[in-house]
Amino acid sequence: EEALVTGIAEDIDQAKITILDVPDRPGIAAKVFGELARESINVDMIIQSAPIRDKNDISFTIAKSDLEKSLKIMNKVKEEVGAKDVISDKNVAKVSVVGVGMRTHSGVAAKMFSALASKDINIEMISTSEIKISCIIKKDKMEEAVKILHDTFELGKTSYKDKDV
Amino acid sequence: EEALVTGIAEDIDQAKITILDVPDRPGIAAKVFGELARESINVDMIIQSAPIRDKNDISFTIAKSDLEKSLKIMNKVKEEVGAKDVISDKNVAKVSVVGVGMRTHSGVAAKMFSALASKDINIEMISTSEIKISCIIKKDKMEEAVKILHDTFELGKTSYKDKDV
Ligand SMILES: C[C@@H](O)[C@H](N)C(=O)O
Ligand SMILES: C[C@@H](O)[C@H](N)C(=O)O
């Protein structure tokens, strides 16, 4: 299936949290998100890359207004599971390339990442699906990111507010 | 929007690769996926969690038949960007909970992760979207994973082959 990019989405109401060096054993991810769900925290992206030496990091994003509450929860979880640290950043935003057939998307992904790199925009987190490639970048780079992505993918000037996608 | 789970998808044609400790600066992700795209490697999941001390790891999954070729490419990239290592595993598979409204999905995610933990299934990688929560697990745990997820989400016995979703 050909990949077809149909739009750029932006979400500036994002804060990221990472819990570092959790034990890589069953039940840890369940605990982290169970505690967040219990407090009705809506989680947007959940990103966990491959474990290394029996440890892993788990990152997720939430609305900025949920950062303080989420950090309280995560610091309690950190104690309970014996993680190394909890770090966060509210000066981030999510920019996404939206389309179809993005599954076989190394070409579209490479194009998106190159476009951001061409403007010296650092990519902090990456998550993909069949219909979306999302990058967490610094919030103050969002305007430039949306512009270069529109130009790169030859799209019109409007971008979706991510909530509408 | 209420989260509604409509099915379980499985993809056993998965191999994972992680390039460890790449410099956290613009252009690195572009290089990794540019090289893979140049060789027409179809990438499924791309997962990059938060950077730590100016380094990051980038993980991705591909079809098992592309593992050898991808490893050659990645080892060359590793030299070129000064990464620490490239690791891989072909004994993995991807299990996903599919639905709608998964965006505000800490509850659905917690439920999925708890279900897997209840069968002692370790979650190696996690990636989410509005319509899908995907976990990379050991391939030999897939059958058990699909069963417990069907029971947990009270779905019928059939699971989607992920290519059809
Ligand atoms: C790190 C965390 O995901 C753990 N592997 C688990 O299964 O819960
Ligand atoms: C690590 C890698 O994603 C890097 N930050 C980049 O922007 O390319």
CSV table of C-alpha atoms and ligand atoms in Angstrom, one decimal:
chain,number,residue,atom,x,y,z
A,1,GLU,CA,0.0,0.0,0.0
A,2,GLU,CA,1.4,3.4,-1.0
A,3,ALA,CA,1.9,5.8,1.9
A,4,LEU,CA,-0.1,9.0,1.5
A,5,VAL,CA,0.4,11.9,3.8
A,6,THR,CA,-2.8,14.0,4.2
A,7,GLY,CA,-1.9,16.5,6.9
A,8,ILE,CA,0.2,17.8,9.8
A,9,ALA,CA,-1.2,17.7,13.3
A,10,GLU,CA,0.0,19.6,16.3
A,11,ASP,CA,-0.7,19.3,20.0
A,12,ILE,CA,0.9,21.9,22.2
A,13,ASP,CA,-0.9,20.7,25.4
A,14,GLN,CA,1.7,18.1,26.1
A,15,ALA,CA,4.0,17.4,29.0
A,16,LYS,CA,6.3,14.3,29.1
A,17,ILE,CA,7.3,12.1,32.1
A,18,THR,CA,9.8,9.3,32.1
A,19,ILE,CA,10.3,6.8,34.9
A,20,LEU,CA,13.9,5.6,34.7
A,21,ASP,CA,15.3,2.2,35.3
A,22,VAL,CA,12.2,0.3,36.3
A,23,PRO,CA,12.8,-3.4,36.8
A,24,ASP,CA,12.1,-5.2,33.6
A,25,ARG,CA,9.6,-7.8,34.9
A,26,PRO,CA,5.9,-8.4,34.4
A,27,GLY,CA,3.5,-6.1,36.3
A,28,ILE,CA,5.6,-2.9,36.3
A,29,ALA,CA,3.8,-1.3,33.3
A,30,ALA,CA,0.5,-2.4,34.8
A,31,LYS,CA,1.4,-0.7,38.1
A,32,VAL,CA,2.4,2.6,36.4
A,33,PHE,CA,-0.7,3.0,34.3
A,34,GLY,CA,-3.0,1.5,36.9
A,35,GLU,CA,-2.0,4.2,39.3
A,36,LEU,CA,-2.5,6.9,36.7
A,37,ALA,CA,-5.9,5.4,35.6
A,38,ARG,CA,-7.0,5.3,39.3
A,39,GLU,CA,-6.5,9.0,39.4
A,40,SER,CA,-8.3,9.5,36.1
A,41,ILE,CA,-5.2,10.9,34.4
A,42,ASN,CA,-5.6,10.7,30.6
A,43,VAL,CA,-2.5,9.5,29.0
A,44,ASP,CA,-1.7,10.4,25.3
A,45,MET,CA,1.5,8.6,24.1
A,46,ILE,CA,2.9,5.7,26.0
A,47,ILE,CA,6.4,4.8,24.8
A,48,GLN,CA,8.6,2.1,26.0
A,49,SER,CA,11.7,1.1,24.0
A,50,ALA,CA,13.7,-2.1,24.4
A,51,PRO,CA,14.9,-3.2,27.8
A,52,ILE,CA,18.6,-3.3,28.6
A,53,ARG,CA,20.2,-5.4,31.4
A,54,ASP,CA,16.9,-6.1,33.1
A,55,LYS,CA,15.9,-2.5,33.3
A,56,ASN,CA,13.8,-0.2,31.2
A,57,ASP,CA,12.4,3.3,31.0
A,58,ILE,CA,8.8,4.1,30.4
A,59,SER,CA,7.8,7.5,29.0
A,60,PHE,CA,4.4,8.9,28.5
A,61,THR,CA,2.7,12.3,27.7
A,62,ILE,CA,-0.2,14.0,29.4
A,63,ALA,CA,-1.9,17.4,29.3
A,64,LYS,CA,0.2,20.1,31.0
A,65,SER,CA,-2.5,20.6,33.6
A,66,ASP,CA,-2.1,17.0,34.8
A,67,LEU,CA,1.7,17.2,35.2
A,68,GLU,CA,1.8,18.1,38.9
A,69,LYS,CA,-0.7,15.4,39.9
A,70,SER,CA,1.0,12.8,37.6
A,71,LEU,CA,4.5,13.5,39.1
A,72,LYS,CA,3.1,12.9,42.6
A,73,ILE,CA,1.8,9.6,41.5
A,74,MET,CA,4.9,8.6,39.7
A,75,ASN,CA,7.2,9.5,42.6
A,76,LYS,CA,5.2,7.1,44.7
A,77,VAL,CA,5.4,4.4,42.1
A,78,LYS,CA,9.1,5.0,41.8
A,79,GLU,CA,9.5,4.2,45.5
A,80,GLU,CA,7.3,1.2,45.3
A,81,VAL,CA,9.0,-0.5,42.3
A,82,GLY,CA,12.5,0.7,43.0
A,83,ALA,CA,13.0,2.8,39.9
A,84,LYS,CA,16.0,5.1,39.7
A,85,ASP,CA,14.3,8.5,38.9
A,86,VAL,CA,11.3,10.3,37.5
A,87,ILE,CA,12.0,13.1,35.1
A,88,SER,CA,9.6,15.5,33.3
A,89,ASP,CA,9.4,18.4,30.9
A,90,LYS,CA,6.4,20.6,30.2
A,91,ASN,CA,8.2,22.6,27.4
A,92,VAL,CA,7.4,20.0,24.8
A,93,ALA,CA,4.8,19.6,22.1
A,94,LYS,CA,3.8,16.8,19.7
A,95,VAL,CA,4.0,17.2,15.9
A,96,SER,CA,2.6,14.5,13.7
A,97,VAL,CA,2.5,13.6,10.1
A,98,VAL,CA,-0.9,12.1,9.4
A,99,GLY,CA,-1.9,9.8,6.5
A,100,VAL,CA,-2.7,6.3,5.4
A,101,GLY,CA,-0.5,3.4,4.6
A,102,MET,CA,2.2,4.7,7.0
A,103,ARG,CA,2.8,1.1,8.1
A,104,THR,CA,5.5,0.5,5.6
A,105,HIS,CA,6.7,3.9,6.3
A,106,SER,CA,10.5,4.1,6.7
A,107,GLY,CA,10.5,6.5,3.7
A,108,VAL,CA,7.9,8.8,5.1
A,109,ALA,CA,9.5,8.7,8.6
A,110,ALA,CA,12.9,9.4,7.1
A,111,LYS,CA,11.4,12.4,5.2
A,112,MET,CA,9.8,13.8,8.3
A,113,PHE,CA,12.9,13.3,10.5
A,114,SER,CA,15.1,14.9,7.8
A,115,ALA,CA,12.8,17.9,7.5
A,116,LEU,CA,13.0,18.5,11.2
A,117,ALA,CA,16.7,18.0,11.2
A,118,SER,CA,17.1,20.6,8.4
A,119,LYS,CA,15.8,23.2,10.8
A,120,ASP,CA,18.0,21.9,13.6
A,121,ILE,CA,14.9,20.6,15.5
A,122,ASN,CA,15.8,17.8,17.9
A,123,ILE,CA,13.5,14.9,18.1
A,124,GLU,CA,13.0,13.8,21.7
A,125,MET,CA,10.5,11.0,21.4
A,126,ILE,CA,9.1,9.1,18.4
A,127,SER,CA,5.9,6.9,18.2
A,128,THR,CA,4.3,5.5,15.0
A,129,SER,CA,1.1,3.9,13.8
A,130,GLU,CA,-0.4,3.1,10.5
A,131,ILE,CA,-2.0,6.5,10.3
A,132,LYS,CA,0.4,8.7,12.2
A,133,ILE,CA,4.1,9.4,12.9
A,134,SER,CA,4.5,11.5,16.0
A,135,CYS,CA,7.5,13.3,17.4
A,136,ILE,CA,7.9,15.1,20.7
A,137,ILE,CA,10.0,18.3,20.2
A,138,LYS,CA,10.6,21.4,22.2
A,139,LYS,CA,7.4,23.6,22.3
A,140,ASP,CA,9.2,26.7,21.0
A,141,LYS,CA,10.1,24.8,17.8
A,142,MET,CA,6.5,23.8,16.9
A,143,GLU,CA,5.8,26.7,14.6
A,144,GLU,CA,8.9,26.1,12.6
A,145,ALA,CA,8.3,22.3,12.6
A,146,VAL,CA,4.8,22.7,11.2
A,147,LYS,CA,6.0,25.0,8.5
A,148,ILE,CA,8.9,22.8,7.3
A,149,LEU,CA,6.7,19.7,7.3
A,150,HIS,CA,4.0,21.4,5.3
A,151,ASP,CA,6.6,22.5,2.8
A,152,THR,CA,8.3,19.1,2.7
A,153,PHE,CA,5.1,17.2,2.2
A,154,GLU,CA,3.7,19.9,-0.1
A,155,LEU,CA,0.5,20.4,1.9
A,156,GLY,CA,-1.7,23.4,2.3
A,157,LYS,CA,-1.1,25.9,5.0
A,158,THR,CA,-3.6,24.6,7.6
A,159,SER,CA,-2.6,22.1,10.2
A,160,TYR,CA,-5.0,20.0,12.3
A,161,LYS,CA,-5.2,20.6,16.0
A,162,ASP,CA,-4.4,17.1,17.1
A,163,LYS,CA,-7.6,16.7,19.1
A,164,ASP,CA,-9.6,16.8,15.9
A,165,VAL,CA,-7.7,14.0,14.1
B,1,GLU,CA,-14.9,9.9,24.2
B,2,GLU,CA,-15.4,6.5,25.8
B,3,ALA,CA,-12.7,4.0,25.0
B,4,LEU,CA,-14.1,1.0,23.1
B,5,VAL,CA,-12.1,-2.1,22.5
B,6,THR,CA,-13.1,-3.9,19.4
B,7,GLY,CA,-10.5,-6.6,18.9
B,8,ILE,CA,-7.1,-8.1,19.5
B,9,ALA,CA,-4.5,-8.1,16.7
B,10,GLU,CA,-1.5,-10.2,16.5
B,11,ASP,CA,1.6,-10.0,14.3
B,12,ILE,CA,4.1,-12.8,14.7
B,13,ASP,CA,6.3,-11.6,11.7
B,14,GLN,CA,8.2,-9.2,13.8
B,15,ALA,CA,11.9,-8.8,14.7
B,16,LYS,CA,13.2,-5.9,16.8
B,17,ILE,CA,16.3,-3.9,16.5
B,18,THR,CA,17.7,-1.3,18.9
B,19,ILE,CA,20.6,1.1,18.2
B,20,LEU,CA,22.0,2.1,21.6
B,21,ASP,CA,23.3,5.4,22.8
B,22,VAL,CA,23.1,7.4,19.6
B,23,PRO,CA,24.1,11.1,20.1
B,24,ASP,CA,20.9,13.1,20.9
B,25,ARG,CA,21.2,15.7,18.2
B,26,PRO,CA,19.2,16.6,15.1
B,27,GLY,CA,19.8,14.4,12.1
B,28,ILE,CA,20.4,11.1,13.8
B,29,ALA,CA,16.9,9.7,13.4
B,30,ALA,CA,16.9,10.9,9.8
B,31,LYS,CA,20.1,9.0,9.2
B,32,VAL,CA,18.8,5.8,10.7
B,33,PHE,CA,15.6,5.7,8.8
B,34,GLY,CA,17.0,7.2,5.7
B,35,GLU,CA,19.5,4.4,5.3
B,36,LEU,CA,16.7,1.8,5.9
B,37,ALA,CA,14.4,3.5,3.4
B,38,ARG,CA,17.2,3.6,0.8
B,39,GLU,CA,17.3,-0.2,1.0
B,40,SER,CA,13.5,-0.4,0.9
B,41,ILE,CA,13.2,-1.9,4.3
B,42,ASN,CA,9.6,-1.6,5.6
B,43,VAL,CA,9.6,-0.5,9.2
B,44,ASP,CA,6.6,-1.2,11.4
B,45,MET,CA,6.9,0.3,14.8
B,46,ILE,CA,9.4,3.1,15.5
B,47,ILE,CA,9.9,3.7,19.2
B,48,GLN,CA,12.2,6.3,20.8
B,49,SER,CA,11.7,7.1,24.4
B,50,ALA,CA,13.1,10.2,26.2
B,51,PRO,CA,16.8,11.1,25.9
B,52,ILE,CA,19.1,10.9,28.9
B,53,ARG,CA,22.4,12.8,29.2
B,54,ASP,CA,22.6,13.6,25.5
B,55,LYS,CA,22.1,10.0,24.4
B,56,ASN,CA,19.1,8.1,23.2
B,57,ASP,CA,18.2,4.6,22.0
B,58,ILE,CA,16.1,4.1,18.9
B,59,SER,CA,14.1,0.9,18.5
B,60,PHE,CA,12.1,-0.4,15.6
B,61,THR,CA,10.5,-3.5,14.3
B,62,ILE,CA,10.6,-5.1,10.8
B,63,ALA,CA,9.6,-8.4,9.2
B,64,LYS,CA,11.8,-11.3,10.3
B,65,SER,CA,13.0,-11.7,6.7
B,66,ASP,CA,14.5,-8.2,6.8
B,67,LEU,CA,16.5,-8.7,10.0
B,68,GLU,CA,19.8,-9.7,8.4
B,69,LYS,CA,19.8,-6.9,5.9
B,70,SER,CA,18.7,-4.4,8.5
B,71,LEU,CA,21.4,-5.4,10.9
B,72,LYS,CA,24.1,-4.8,8.2
B,73,ILE,CA,22.7,-1.3,7.6
B,74,MET,CA,22.4,-0.6,11.3
B,75,ASN,CA,26.0,-1.7,12.0
B,76,LYS,CA,27.2,0.7,9.4
B,77,VAL,CA,25.1,3.5,10.8
B,78,LYS,CA,26.4,2.7,14.3
B,79,GLU,CA,30.0,3.3,13.1
B,80,GLU,CA,29.0,6.5,11.3
B,81,VAL,CA,27.1,8.1,14.2
B,82,GLY,CA,29.2,6.7,17.0
B,83,ALA,CA,26.5,4.7,18.7
B,84,LYS,CA,27.4,2.2,21.4
B,85,ASP,CA,25.8,-1.0,20.1
B,86,VAL,CA,23.1,-2.6,17.9
B,87,ILE,CA,21.0,-5.3,19.5
B,88,SER,CA,18.2,-7.4,18.0
B,89,ASP,CA,15.8,-10.2,18.7
B,90,LYS,CA,13.7,-12.2,16.2
B,91,ASN,CA,11.9,-14.2,18.9
B,92,VAL,CA,9.3,-11.5,19.4
B,93,ALA,CA,5.8,-10.7,18.3
B,94,LYS,CA,3.4,-7.8,18.5
B,95,VAL,CA,0.1,-8.1,20.3
B,96,SER,CA,-2.3,-5.2,20.1
B,97,VAL,CA,-5.6,-4.1,21.6
B,98,VAL,CA,-7.6,-2.3,18.9
B,99,GLY,CA,-10.4,0.1,19.3
B,100,VAL,CA,-11.5,3.7,19.3
B,101,GLY,CA,-11.1,6.5,21.8
B,102,MET,CA,-7.9,4.9,23.0
B,103,ARG,CA,-6.4,8.3,23.3
B,104,THR,CA,-7.5,8.9,26.8
B,105,HIS,CA,-6.5,5.4,27.4
B,106,SER,CA,-4.7,5.0,30.7
B,107,GLY,CA,-7.5,2.7,31.9
B,108,VAL,CA,-7.5,0.5,28.8
B,109,ALA,CA,-3.6,0.4,28.8
B,110,ALA,CA,-3.6,-0.5,32.5
B,111,LYS,CA,-6.1,-3.3,31.8
B,112,MET,CA,-4.1,-4.7,28.9
B,113,PHE,CA,-0.8,-4.5,30.8
B,114,SER,CA,-2.3,-6.2,33.9
B,115,ALA,CA,-3.8,-8.9,31.8
B,116,LEU,CA,-0.4,-9.8,30.4
B,117,ALA,CA,1.2,-9.5,33.8
B,118,SER,CA,-1.3,-11.9,35.2
B,119,LYS,CA,0.1,-14.6,32.9
B,120,ASP,CA,3.7,-13.6,33.7
B,121,ILE,CA,4.2,-12.2,30.2
B,122,ASN,CA,6.9,-9.6,30.1
B,123,ILE,CA,6.3,-6.4,28.0
B,124,GLU,CA,9.4,-5.5,26.1
B,125,MET,CA,8.2,-2.5,24.1
B,126,ILE,CA,5.0,-0.4,24.1
B,127,SER,CA,3.6,2.0,21.5
B,128,THR,CA,0.2,3.6,21.4
B,129,SER,CA,-2.2,5.5,19.1
B,130,GLU,CA,-5.8,6.5,19.3
B,131,ILE,CA,-6.9,3.2,17.8
B,132,LYS,CA,-4.3,0.8,19.1
B,133,ILE,CA,-2.1,-0.2,22.1
B,134,SER,CA,0.7,-2.5,20.9
B,135,CYS,CA,3.1,-4.5,23.0
B,136,ILE,CA,6.2,-6.4,21.9
B,137,ILE,CA,6.4,-9.7,23.8
B,138,LYS,CA,8.3,-13.0,23.4
B,139,LYS,CA,6.9,-14.9,20.4
B,140,ASP,CA,6.2,-18.0,22.4
B,141,LYS,CA,3.9,-16.1,24.7
B,142,MET,CA,1.6,-14.9,21.9
B,143,GLU,CA,-1.0,-17.6,22.1
B,144,GLU,CA,-1.4,-17.1,25.8
B,145,ALA,CA,-1.4,-13.3,25.4
B,146,VAL,CA,-4.2,-13.4,22.8
B,147,LYS,CA,-6.3,-15.7,25.0
B,148,ILE,CA,-6.0,-13.6,28.2
B,149,LEU,CA,-6.7,-10.4,26.3
B,150,HIS,CA,-9.8,-11.8,24.7
B,151,ASP,CA,-11.0,-12.9,28.1
B,152,THR,CA,-10.1,-9.7,29.8
B,153,PHE,CA,-11.9,-7.5,27.2
B,154,GLU,CA,-14.7,-10.0,26.8
B,155,LEU,CA,-14.3,-10.4,23.1
B,156,GLY,CA,-15.0,-13.3,20.8
B,157,LYS,CA,-12.4,-16.0,20.1
B,158,THR,CA,-11.1,-14.6,16.8
B,159,SER,CA,-8.2,-12.3,16.7
B,160,TYR,CA,-7.2,-10.1,13.7
B,161,LYS,CA,-4.0,-10.9,11.9
B,162,ASP,CA,-2.4,-7.5,12.2
B,163,LYS,CA,-2.0,-7.0,8.5
B,164,ASP,CA,-5.7,-6.7,8.2
B,165,VAL,CA,-6.3,-4.0,10.8
C,1,LIG,C1,9.2,-2.5,32.0
C,1,LIG,C2,7.8,-3.1,32.0
C,1,LIG,O1,7.1,-2.8,30.8
C,1,LIG,C3,7.8,-4.6,32.3
C,1,LIG,N1,8.6,-5.3,31.3
C,1,LIG,C4,6.4,-5.1,32.4
C,1,LIG,O2,6.1,-6.0,31.7
C,1,LIG,O3,5.6,-4.6,33.0
C,2,LIG,C1,18.0,10.5,18.9
C,2,LIG,C2,17.5,11.2,17.7
C,2,LIG,O1,16.1,11.1,17.5
C,2,LIG,C3,17.9,12.7,17.6
C,2,LIG,N1,17.4,13.4,18.7
C,2,LIG,C4,17.4,13.3,16.3
C,2,LIG,O2,16.7,14.3,16.4
C,2,LIG,O3,17.6,12.8,15.3
